[in-house]
Coordinates of C-alpha atoms and ligand atoms in Angstrom, one line a residue:
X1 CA -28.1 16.5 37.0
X2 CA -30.0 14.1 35.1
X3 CA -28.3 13.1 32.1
X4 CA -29.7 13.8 28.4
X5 CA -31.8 10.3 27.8
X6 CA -30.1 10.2 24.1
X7 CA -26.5 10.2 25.4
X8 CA -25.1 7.8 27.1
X9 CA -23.1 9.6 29.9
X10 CA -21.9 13.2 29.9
X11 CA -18.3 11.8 31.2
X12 CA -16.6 9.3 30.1
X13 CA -14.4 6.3 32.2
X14 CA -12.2 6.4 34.2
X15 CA -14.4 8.8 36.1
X16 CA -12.5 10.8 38.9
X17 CA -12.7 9.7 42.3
X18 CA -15.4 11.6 43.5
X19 CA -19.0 11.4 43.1
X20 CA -20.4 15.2 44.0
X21 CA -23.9 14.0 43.3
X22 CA -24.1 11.0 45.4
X23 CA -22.5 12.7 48.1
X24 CA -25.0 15.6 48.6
X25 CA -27.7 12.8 48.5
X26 CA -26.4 10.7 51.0
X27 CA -25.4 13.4 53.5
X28 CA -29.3 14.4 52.9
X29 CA -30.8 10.9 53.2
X30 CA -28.6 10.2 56.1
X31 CA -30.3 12.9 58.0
X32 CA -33.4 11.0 57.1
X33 CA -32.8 7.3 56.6
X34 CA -30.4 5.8 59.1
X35 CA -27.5 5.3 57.4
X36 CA -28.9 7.0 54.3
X37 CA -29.9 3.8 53.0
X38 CA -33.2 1.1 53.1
X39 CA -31.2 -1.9 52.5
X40 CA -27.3 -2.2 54.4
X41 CA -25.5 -3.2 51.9
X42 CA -26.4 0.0 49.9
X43 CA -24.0 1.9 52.0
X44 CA -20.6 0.7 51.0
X45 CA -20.0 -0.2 54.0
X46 CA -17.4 -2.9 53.2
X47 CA -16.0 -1.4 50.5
X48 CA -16.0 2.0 51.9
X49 CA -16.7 5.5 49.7
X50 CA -19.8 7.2 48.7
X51 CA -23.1 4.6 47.1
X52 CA -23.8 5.6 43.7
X53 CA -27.4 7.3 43.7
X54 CA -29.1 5.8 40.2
X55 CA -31.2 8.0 38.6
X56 CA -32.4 5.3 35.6
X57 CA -31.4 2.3 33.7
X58 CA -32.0 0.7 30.3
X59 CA -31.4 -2.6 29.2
X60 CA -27.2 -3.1 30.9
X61 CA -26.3 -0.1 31.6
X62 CA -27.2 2.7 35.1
X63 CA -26.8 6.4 35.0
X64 CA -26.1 7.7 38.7
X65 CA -27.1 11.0 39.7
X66 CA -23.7 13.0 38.5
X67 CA -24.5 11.8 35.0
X68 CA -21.9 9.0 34.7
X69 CA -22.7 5.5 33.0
X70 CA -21.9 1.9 34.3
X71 CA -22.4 -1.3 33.1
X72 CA -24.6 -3.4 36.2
X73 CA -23.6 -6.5 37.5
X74 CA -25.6 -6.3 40.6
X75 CA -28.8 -6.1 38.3
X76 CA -31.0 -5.0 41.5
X77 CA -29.4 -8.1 43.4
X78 CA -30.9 -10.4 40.8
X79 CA -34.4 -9.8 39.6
X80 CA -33.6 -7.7 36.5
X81 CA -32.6 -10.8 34.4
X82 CA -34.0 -9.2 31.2
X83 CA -31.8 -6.2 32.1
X84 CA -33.5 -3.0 33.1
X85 CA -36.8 -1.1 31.9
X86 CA -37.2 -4.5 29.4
X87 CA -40.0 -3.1 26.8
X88 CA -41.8 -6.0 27.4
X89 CA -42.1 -6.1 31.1
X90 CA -42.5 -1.9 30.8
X91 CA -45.5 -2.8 28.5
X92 CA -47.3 -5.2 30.9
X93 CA -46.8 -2.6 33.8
X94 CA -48.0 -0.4 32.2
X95 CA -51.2 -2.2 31.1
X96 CA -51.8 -3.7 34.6
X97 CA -51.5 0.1 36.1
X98 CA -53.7 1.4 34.2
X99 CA -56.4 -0.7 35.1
X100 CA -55.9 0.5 39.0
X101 CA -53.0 -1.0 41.5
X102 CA -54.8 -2.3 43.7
X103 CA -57.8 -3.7 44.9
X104 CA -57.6 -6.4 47.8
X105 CA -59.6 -9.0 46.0
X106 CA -58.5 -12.0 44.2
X107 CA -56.8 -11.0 39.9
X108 CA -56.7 -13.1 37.1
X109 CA -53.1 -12.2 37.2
X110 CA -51.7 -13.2 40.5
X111 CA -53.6 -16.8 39.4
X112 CA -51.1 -16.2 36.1
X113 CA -48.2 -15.9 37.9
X114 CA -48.7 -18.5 40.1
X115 CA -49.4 -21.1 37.2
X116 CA -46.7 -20.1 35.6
X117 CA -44.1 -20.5 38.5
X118 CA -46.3 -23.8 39.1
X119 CA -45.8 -24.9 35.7
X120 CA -41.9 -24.4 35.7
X121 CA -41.0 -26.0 39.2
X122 CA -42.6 -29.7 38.7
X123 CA -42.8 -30.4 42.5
X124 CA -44.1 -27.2 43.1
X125 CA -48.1 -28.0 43.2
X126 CA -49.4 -24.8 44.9
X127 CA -47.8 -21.4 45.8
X128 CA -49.1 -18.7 48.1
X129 CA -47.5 -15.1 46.6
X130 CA -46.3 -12.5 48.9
X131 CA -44.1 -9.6 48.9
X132 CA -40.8 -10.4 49.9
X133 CA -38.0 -13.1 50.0
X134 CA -38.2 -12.2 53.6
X135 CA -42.0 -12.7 53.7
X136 CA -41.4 -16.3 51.8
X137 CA -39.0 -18.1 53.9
X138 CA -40.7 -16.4 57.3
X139 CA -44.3 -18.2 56.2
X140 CA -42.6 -21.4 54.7
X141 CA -40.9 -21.8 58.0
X142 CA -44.2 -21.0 60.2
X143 CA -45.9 -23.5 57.7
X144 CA -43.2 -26.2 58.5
X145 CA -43.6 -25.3 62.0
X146 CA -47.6 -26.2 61.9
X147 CA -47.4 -28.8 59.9
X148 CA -44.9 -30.7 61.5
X149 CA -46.1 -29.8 65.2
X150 CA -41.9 -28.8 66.0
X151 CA -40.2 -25.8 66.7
X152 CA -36.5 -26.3 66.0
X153 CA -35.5 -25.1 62.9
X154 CA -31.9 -25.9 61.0
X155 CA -29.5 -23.6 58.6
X156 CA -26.4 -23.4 57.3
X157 CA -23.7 -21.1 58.4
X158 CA -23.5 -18.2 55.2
X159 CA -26.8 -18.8 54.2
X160 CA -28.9 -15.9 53.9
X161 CA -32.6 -16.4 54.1
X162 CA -33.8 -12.6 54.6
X163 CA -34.3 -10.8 58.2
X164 CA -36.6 -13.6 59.5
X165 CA -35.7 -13.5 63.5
X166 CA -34.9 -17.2 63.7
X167 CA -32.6 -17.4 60.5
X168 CA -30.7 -14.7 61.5
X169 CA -28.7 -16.7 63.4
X170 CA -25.2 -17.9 61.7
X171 CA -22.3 -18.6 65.0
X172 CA -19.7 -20.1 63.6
X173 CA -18.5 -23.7 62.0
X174 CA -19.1 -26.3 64.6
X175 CA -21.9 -29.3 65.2
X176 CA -24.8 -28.5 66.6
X177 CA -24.2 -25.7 68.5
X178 CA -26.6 -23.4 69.6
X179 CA -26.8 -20.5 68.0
X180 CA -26.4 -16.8 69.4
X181 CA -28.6 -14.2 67.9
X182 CA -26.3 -12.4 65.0
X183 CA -28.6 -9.3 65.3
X184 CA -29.3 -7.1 68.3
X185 CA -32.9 -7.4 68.7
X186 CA -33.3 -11.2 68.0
X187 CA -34.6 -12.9 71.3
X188 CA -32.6 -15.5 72.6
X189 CA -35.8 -17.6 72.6
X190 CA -35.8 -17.1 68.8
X191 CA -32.6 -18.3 68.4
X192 CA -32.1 -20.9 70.4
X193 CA -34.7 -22.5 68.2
X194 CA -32.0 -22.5 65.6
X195 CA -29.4 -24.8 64.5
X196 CA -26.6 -23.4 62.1
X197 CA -24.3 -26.2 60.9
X198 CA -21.6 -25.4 58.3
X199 CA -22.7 -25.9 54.6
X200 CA -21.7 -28.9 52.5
X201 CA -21.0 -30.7 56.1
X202 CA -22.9 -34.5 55.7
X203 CA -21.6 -35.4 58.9
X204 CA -22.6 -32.3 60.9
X205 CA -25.9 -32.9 59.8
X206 CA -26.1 -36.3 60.8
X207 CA -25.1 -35.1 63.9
X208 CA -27.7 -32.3 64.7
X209 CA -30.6 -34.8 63.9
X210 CA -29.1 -37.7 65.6
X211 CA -29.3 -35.6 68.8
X212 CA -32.7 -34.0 68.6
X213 CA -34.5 -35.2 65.2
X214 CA -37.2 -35.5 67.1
X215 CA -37.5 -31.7 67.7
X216 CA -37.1 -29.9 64.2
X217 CA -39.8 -29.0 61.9
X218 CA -37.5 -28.0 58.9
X219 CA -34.1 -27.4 57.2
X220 CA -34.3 -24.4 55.5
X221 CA -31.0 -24.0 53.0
X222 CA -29.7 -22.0 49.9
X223 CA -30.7 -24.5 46.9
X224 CA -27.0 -23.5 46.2
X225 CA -25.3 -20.7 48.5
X226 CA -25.1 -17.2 46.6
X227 CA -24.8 -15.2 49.9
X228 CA -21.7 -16.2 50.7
X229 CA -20.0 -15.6 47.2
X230 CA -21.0 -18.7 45.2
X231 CA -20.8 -21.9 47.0
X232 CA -23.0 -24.8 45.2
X233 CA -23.7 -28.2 47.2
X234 CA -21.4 -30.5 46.6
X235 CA -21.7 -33.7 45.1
X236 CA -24.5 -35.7 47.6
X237 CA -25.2 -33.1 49.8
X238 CA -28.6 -32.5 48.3
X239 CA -29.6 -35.7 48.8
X240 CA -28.6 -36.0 52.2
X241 CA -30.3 -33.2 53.1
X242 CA -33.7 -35.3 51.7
X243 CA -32.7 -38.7 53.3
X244 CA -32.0 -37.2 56.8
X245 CA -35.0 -34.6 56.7
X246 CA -37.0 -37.6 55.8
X247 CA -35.6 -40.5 58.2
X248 CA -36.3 -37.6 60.8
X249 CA -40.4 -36.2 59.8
X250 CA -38.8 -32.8 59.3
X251 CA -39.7 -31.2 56.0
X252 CA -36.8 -29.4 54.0
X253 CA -37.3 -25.7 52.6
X254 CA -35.3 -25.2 48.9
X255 CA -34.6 -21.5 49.1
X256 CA -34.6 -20.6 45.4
X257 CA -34.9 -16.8 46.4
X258 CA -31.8 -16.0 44.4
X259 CA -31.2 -18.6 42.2
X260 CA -35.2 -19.5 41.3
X261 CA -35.9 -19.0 37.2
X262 CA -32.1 -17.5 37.8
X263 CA -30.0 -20.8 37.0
X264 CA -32.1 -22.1 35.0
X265 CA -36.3 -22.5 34.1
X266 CA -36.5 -24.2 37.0
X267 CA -34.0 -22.5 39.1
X268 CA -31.6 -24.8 40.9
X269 CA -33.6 -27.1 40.8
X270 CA -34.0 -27.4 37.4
X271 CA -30.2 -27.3 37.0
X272 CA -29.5 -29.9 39.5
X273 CA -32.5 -32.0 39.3
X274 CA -34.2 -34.2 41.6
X275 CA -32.3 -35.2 45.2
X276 CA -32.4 -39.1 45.4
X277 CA -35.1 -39.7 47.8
X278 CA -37.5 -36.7 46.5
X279 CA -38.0 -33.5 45.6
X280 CA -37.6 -30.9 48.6
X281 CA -41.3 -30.5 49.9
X282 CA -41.3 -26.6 50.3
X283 CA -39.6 -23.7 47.8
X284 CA -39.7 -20.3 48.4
X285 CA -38.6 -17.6 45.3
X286 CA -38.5 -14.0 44.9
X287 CA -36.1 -11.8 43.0
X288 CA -36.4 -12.7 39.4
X289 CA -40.2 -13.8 40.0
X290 CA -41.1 -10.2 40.3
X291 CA -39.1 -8.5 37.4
X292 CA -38.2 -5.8 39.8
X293 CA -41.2 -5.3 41.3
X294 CA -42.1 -6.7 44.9
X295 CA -43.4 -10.0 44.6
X296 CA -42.5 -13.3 46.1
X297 CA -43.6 -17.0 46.7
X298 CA -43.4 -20.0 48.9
X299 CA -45.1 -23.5 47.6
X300 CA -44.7 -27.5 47.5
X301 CA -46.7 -30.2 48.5
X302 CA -50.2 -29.7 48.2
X303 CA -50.4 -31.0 51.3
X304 CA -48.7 -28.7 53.2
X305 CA -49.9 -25.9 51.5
X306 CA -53.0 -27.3 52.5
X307 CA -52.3 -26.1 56.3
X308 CA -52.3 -22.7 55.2
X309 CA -55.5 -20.3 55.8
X310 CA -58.4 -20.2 54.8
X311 CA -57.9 -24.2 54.4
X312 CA -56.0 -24.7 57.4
X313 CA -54.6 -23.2 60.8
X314 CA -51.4 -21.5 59.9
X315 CA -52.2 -17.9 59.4
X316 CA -50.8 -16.1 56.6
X317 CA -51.6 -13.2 54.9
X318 CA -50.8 -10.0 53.0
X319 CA -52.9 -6.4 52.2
X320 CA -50.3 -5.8 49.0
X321 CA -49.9 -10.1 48.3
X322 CA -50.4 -10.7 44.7
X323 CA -50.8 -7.3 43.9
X324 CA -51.9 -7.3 40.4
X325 CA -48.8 -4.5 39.2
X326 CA -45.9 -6.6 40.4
X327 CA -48.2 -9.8 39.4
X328 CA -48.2 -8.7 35.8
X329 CA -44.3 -7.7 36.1
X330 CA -43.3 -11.0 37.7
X331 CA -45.5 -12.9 34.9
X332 CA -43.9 -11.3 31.9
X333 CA -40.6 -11.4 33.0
X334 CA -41.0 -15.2 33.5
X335 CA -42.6 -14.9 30.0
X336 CA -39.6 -13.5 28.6
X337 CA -37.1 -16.1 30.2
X338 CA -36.4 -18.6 27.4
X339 CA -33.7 -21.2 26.4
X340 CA -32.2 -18.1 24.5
X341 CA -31.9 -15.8 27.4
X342 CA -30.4 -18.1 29.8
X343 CA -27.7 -19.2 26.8
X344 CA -27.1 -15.3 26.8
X345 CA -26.4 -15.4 30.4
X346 CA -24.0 -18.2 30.2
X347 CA -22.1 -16.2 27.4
X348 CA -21.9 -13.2 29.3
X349 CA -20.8 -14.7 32.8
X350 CA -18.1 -16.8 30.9
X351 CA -16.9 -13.9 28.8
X352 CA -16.2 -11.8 32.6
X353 CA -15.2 -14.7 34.3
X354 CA -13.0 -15.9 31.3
X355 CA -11.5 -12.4 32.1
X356 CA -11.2 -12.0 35.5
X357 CA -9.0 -15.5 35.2
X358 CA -6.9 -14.2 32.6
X359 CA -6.0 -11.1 34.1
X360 CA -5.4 -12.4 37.5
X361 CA -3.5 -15.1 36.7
X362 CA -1.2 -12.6 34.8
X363 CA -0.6 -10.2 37.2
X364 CA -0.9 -12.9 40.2
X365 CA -3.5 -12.2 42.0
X366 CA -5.3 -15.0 43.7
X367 CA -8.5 -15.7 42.9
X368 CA -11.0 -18.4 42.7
X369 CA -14.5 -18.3 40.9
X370 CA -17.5 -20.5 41.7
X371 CA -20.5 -21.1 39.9
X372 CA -24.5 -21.8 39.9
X373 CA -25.6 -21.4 36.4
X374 CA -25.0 -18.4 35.3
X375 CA -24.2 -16.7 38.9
X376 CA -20.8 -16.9 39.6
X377 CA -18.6 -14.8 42.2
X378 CA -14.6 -14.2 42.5
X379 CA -13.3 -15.1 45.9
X380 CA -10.1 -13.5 46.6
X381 CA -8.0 -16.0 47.7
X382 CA -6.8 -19.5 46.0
X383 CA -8.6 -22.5 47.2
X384 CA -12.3 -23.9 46.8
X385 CA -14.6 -22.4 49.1
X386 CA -17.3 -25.1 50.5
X387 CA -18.5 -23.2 53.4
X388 CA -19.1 -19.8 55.2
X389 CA -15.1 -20.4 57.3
X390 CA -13.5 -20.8 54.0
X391 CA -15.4 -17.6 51.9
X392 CA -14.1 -15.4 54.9
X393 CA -10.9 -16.1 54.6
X394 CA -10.3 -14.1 51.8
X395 CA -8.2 -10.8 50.8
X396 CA -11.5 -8.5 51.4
X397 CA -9.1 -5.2 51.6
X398 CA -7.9 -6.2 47.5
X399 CA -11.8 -6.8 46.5
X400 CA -12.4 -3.4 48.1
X401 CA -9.6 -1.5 45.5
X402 CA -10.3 -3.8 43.1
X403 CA -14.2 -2.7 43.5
X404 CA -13.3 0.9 43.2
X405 CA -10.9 0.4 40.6
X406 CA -14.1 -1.2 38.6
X407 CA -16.3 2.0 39.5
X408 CA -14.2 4.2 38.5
X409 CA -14.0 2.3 35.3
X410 CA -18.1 2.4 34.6
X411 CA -18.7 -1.1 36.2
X412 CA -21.0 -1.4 38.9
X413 CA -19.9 -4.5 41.0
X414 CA -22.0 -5.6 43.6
X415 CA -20.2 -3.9 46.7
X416 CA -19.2 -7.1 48.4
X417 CA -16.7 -9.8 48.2
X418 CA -19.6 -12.2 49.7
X419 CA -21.9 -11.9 46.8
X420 CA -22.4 -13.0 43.5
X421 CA -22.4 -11.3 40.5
X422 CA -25.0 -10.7 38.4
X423 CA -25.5 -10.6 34.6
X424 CA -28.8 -10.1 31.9
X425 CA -29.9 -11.0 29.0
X426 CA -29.5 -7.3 27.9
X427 CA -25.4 -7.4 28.4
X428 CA -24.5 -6.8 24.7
X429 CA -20.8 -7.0 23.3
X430 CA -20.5 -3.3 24.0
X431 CA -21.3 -3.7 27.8
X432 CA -19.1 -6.8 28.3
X433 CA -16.6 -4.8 26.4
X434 CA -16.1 -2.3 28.4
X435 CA -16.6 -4.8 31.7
X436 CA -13.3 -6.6 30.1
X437 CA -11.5 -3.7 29.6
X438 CA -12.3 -2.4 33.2
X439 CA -11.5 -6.0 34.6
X440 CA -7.9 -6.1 32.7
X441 CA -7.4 -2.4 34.1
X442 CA -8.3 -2.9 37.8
X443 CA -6.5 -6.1 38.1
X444 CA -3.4 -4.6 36.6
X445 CA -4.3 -1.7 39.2
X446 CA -4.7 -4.4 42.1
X447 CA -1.8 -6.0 41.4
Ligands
PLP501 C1 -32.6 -12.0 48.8 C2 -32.8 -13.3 49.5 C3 -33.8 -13.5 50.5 C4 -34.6 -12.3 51.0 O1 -35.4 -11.7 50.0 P1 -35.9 -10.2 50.3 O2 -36.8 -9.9 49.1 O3 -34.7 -9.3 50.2 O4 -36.6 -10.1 51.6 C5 -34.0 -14.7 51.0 N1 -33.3 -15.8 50.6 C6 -32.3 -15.7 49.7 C7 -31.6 -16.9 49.3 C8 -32.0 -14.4 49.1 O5 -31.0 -14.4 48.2

């Protein structure tokens, strides 16, 4: 059923329980697709129910395939920070296609991009685009690796860094240990080449480098943790992350993946500024940098970057890597990102989180919201969370009603109590209206 474009939904909220639509089409993709889905958290799996099957979007608002509305908050994980089908973005697509979508030989517009994300991210001096998150922090890591003539290779417990082999890994809290592969199919090898140390933890850090410094090329790390729920670095942890990377000769990779041109201009990094001691010598960014499309991007020190072929011996490369389509989406997205847009942001996420506080403090539900900008996530439970141990401990079976409750409501929450939420520029009073309404509701539901 697709829904008349003029309308905006055939039903109205709450929306009964079922989804007849999205059913048919998962039992079919499932036949197809493992799990009926190309990403897992698609599936629902944690929340349990059927996925919503889109069928389009405009500005804050998705239509799924049984013709119902909902205001998005997962805003495709990130990337849609202008909200969906922005006419300026749509306009730029649709230039760049018609010119051809492809051609394997250096654009004008992947060099765009790049001197745009070069311009915005001071210590950035040189980026190398790819395809994928994944893609970014998997070459960053190799070109760590080269560079530094090591192997071992150090992350936080919680932080997510794509379905590279050796940051897969997470084990659990503890110093040092060596991790156990978190994914069948990851070879021991592979991760025993990975450290996972809890996050914020100065001490555990201190630790892992005191015993074999010597050994790792890089400390890969979420410039501020949005894949475990929200969890900024705390006060100094940045900067010890710079001043033991750097007593040690191991460089240290910023993931801005999530949060790059997200937070702020700059990312993280342009929110938190410069760690005492330096700037982090490798980034990597995707999500927002490609307006929807798939594009992505590692850079730093020229230096480093320097390593990278055709210049150097670390070998890299991509058939679909600065494809000139997701080049000229990426470019006028980061366009489109002023001051203005990211003050939107911050009204929007205040005016839901400002919610979510005042109705779970009425009805007593505990609840604790963290922040990176203007990404913020509602733990369910009532203390600070500072690492991966404390974000699991958390009522995951109330998020799970209090999800559905939201769905059934016309809000689309991002289908996991371990992520944050995610607003645009596009959220007008009407959408965050009826996202207030459906918070009061479900948390009165919840209760
Ligand atoms: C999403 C994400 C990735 C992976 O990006 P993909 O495009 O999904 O491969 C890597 N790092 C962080 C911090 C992310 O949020």
């Amino acid at each position: 059923m697709t829904p008349d474009p003029g309308q905006t939904s055939q039903t109205s909220p709450p929306y009964p329980a079922g989804a007849p639509a999205s059913e048919q089409l998962i039992e079919r993709a499932r036949r197809v697709i493992p799990g009926g889905v190309n990403s897992p958290v698609r599936a629902f799996r944690s929340v349990g129910g059927t996925p919503r099957f889109m069928e389009r979007a405009q500005g804050p608002w998705m239509w799924d395939a049984d013709g119902r509305r909902y205001v998005d908050l997962v805003c495709s994980w990130g990337p849609m920070i202008l909200g969906h089908a922005s006419p300026r973005v749509l306009a730029a697509v649709t230039d760049a296609a018609a010119q051809g979508f492809s051609f394997g030989t250096p654009t004008a517009r992947e060099v765009a991009l790049a001197e745009e994300i070069v311009r915005r991210v001071e210590p950035v001096e040189q980026v190398r685009l790819v395809s994928s998150g994944t893609e970014a922090t998997m070459s960053a890591l190799r070109l760590a690796r080269g560079f530094t003539g090591r192997s071992v290779v150090v992350k936080f417990a919680g932080c997510y860094h794509g379905h590279v082999d050796a940051l897969l890994a997470q084990a659990g809290s503890g110093v040092a240990t060596f991790a156990l592969p978190d994914s069948s199919g990851v070879p021991r090898s592979s991760a025993a080449e990975t450290i996972v140390l809890p996050y914020n933890d100065v001490p555990a850090l201190e630790a892992a480098f005191a015993e074999r410094g010597a050994e790792i090329a890089a400390v890969i790390t979420e410039a501020a943790a949005g894949n475990m729920g929200v969890v900024p670095p705390e006060p100094g942890f940045s900067d010890a992350l710079r001043r033991v990377t750097a007593q040690h000769g191991a460089l240290l990779i910023s993931d801005e993946v999530m949060t790059g041109f997200r937070c702020s201009e700059a990312g993280w990094f342009g929110l938190e500024g410069r760690p005492e001691g330096g700037a982090p010598d490798l980034f990597t960014f995707g999500k927002v940098m490609g307006g929807g499309f798939p594009t992505a991007a590692f850079g730093g020190r020229a230096d480093v970057m320097a390593m990278l072929a055709p210049e150097g011996p670390v070998y890299q490369a991509g058939t679909l890597s600065g494809n000139p389509v997701a080049s000229a989406a990426g470019l006028a997205t980061l366009q489109a990102c002023t001051p203005e847009v990211y003050a939107r942001l911050d009204e929007v996420s205040e005016a839901l989180a400002g919610a979510v506080t005042d109705a779970f403090t009425r009805h007593g539900i505990p609840h604790r919201i963290q922040w990176a900008g203007s990404m913020f996530s509602v733990f369910f439970r009532e203390h600070a969370v500072r690492d991966y141990a404390d974000a699991q401990d958390q009522d995951r079976e109330r998020f799970a009603r209090f999800f559905h409750a939201m769905l059934r409501r016309g809000v689309h929450l991002p289908p996991s109590c371990f992520e944050s939420w995610f607003v645009s520029a596009a959220h007008d009073d009407e959408a965050v209206e009826v996202a207030v309404r459906a918070i009061e509701e479900s948390a009165a539901e919840v209760a």
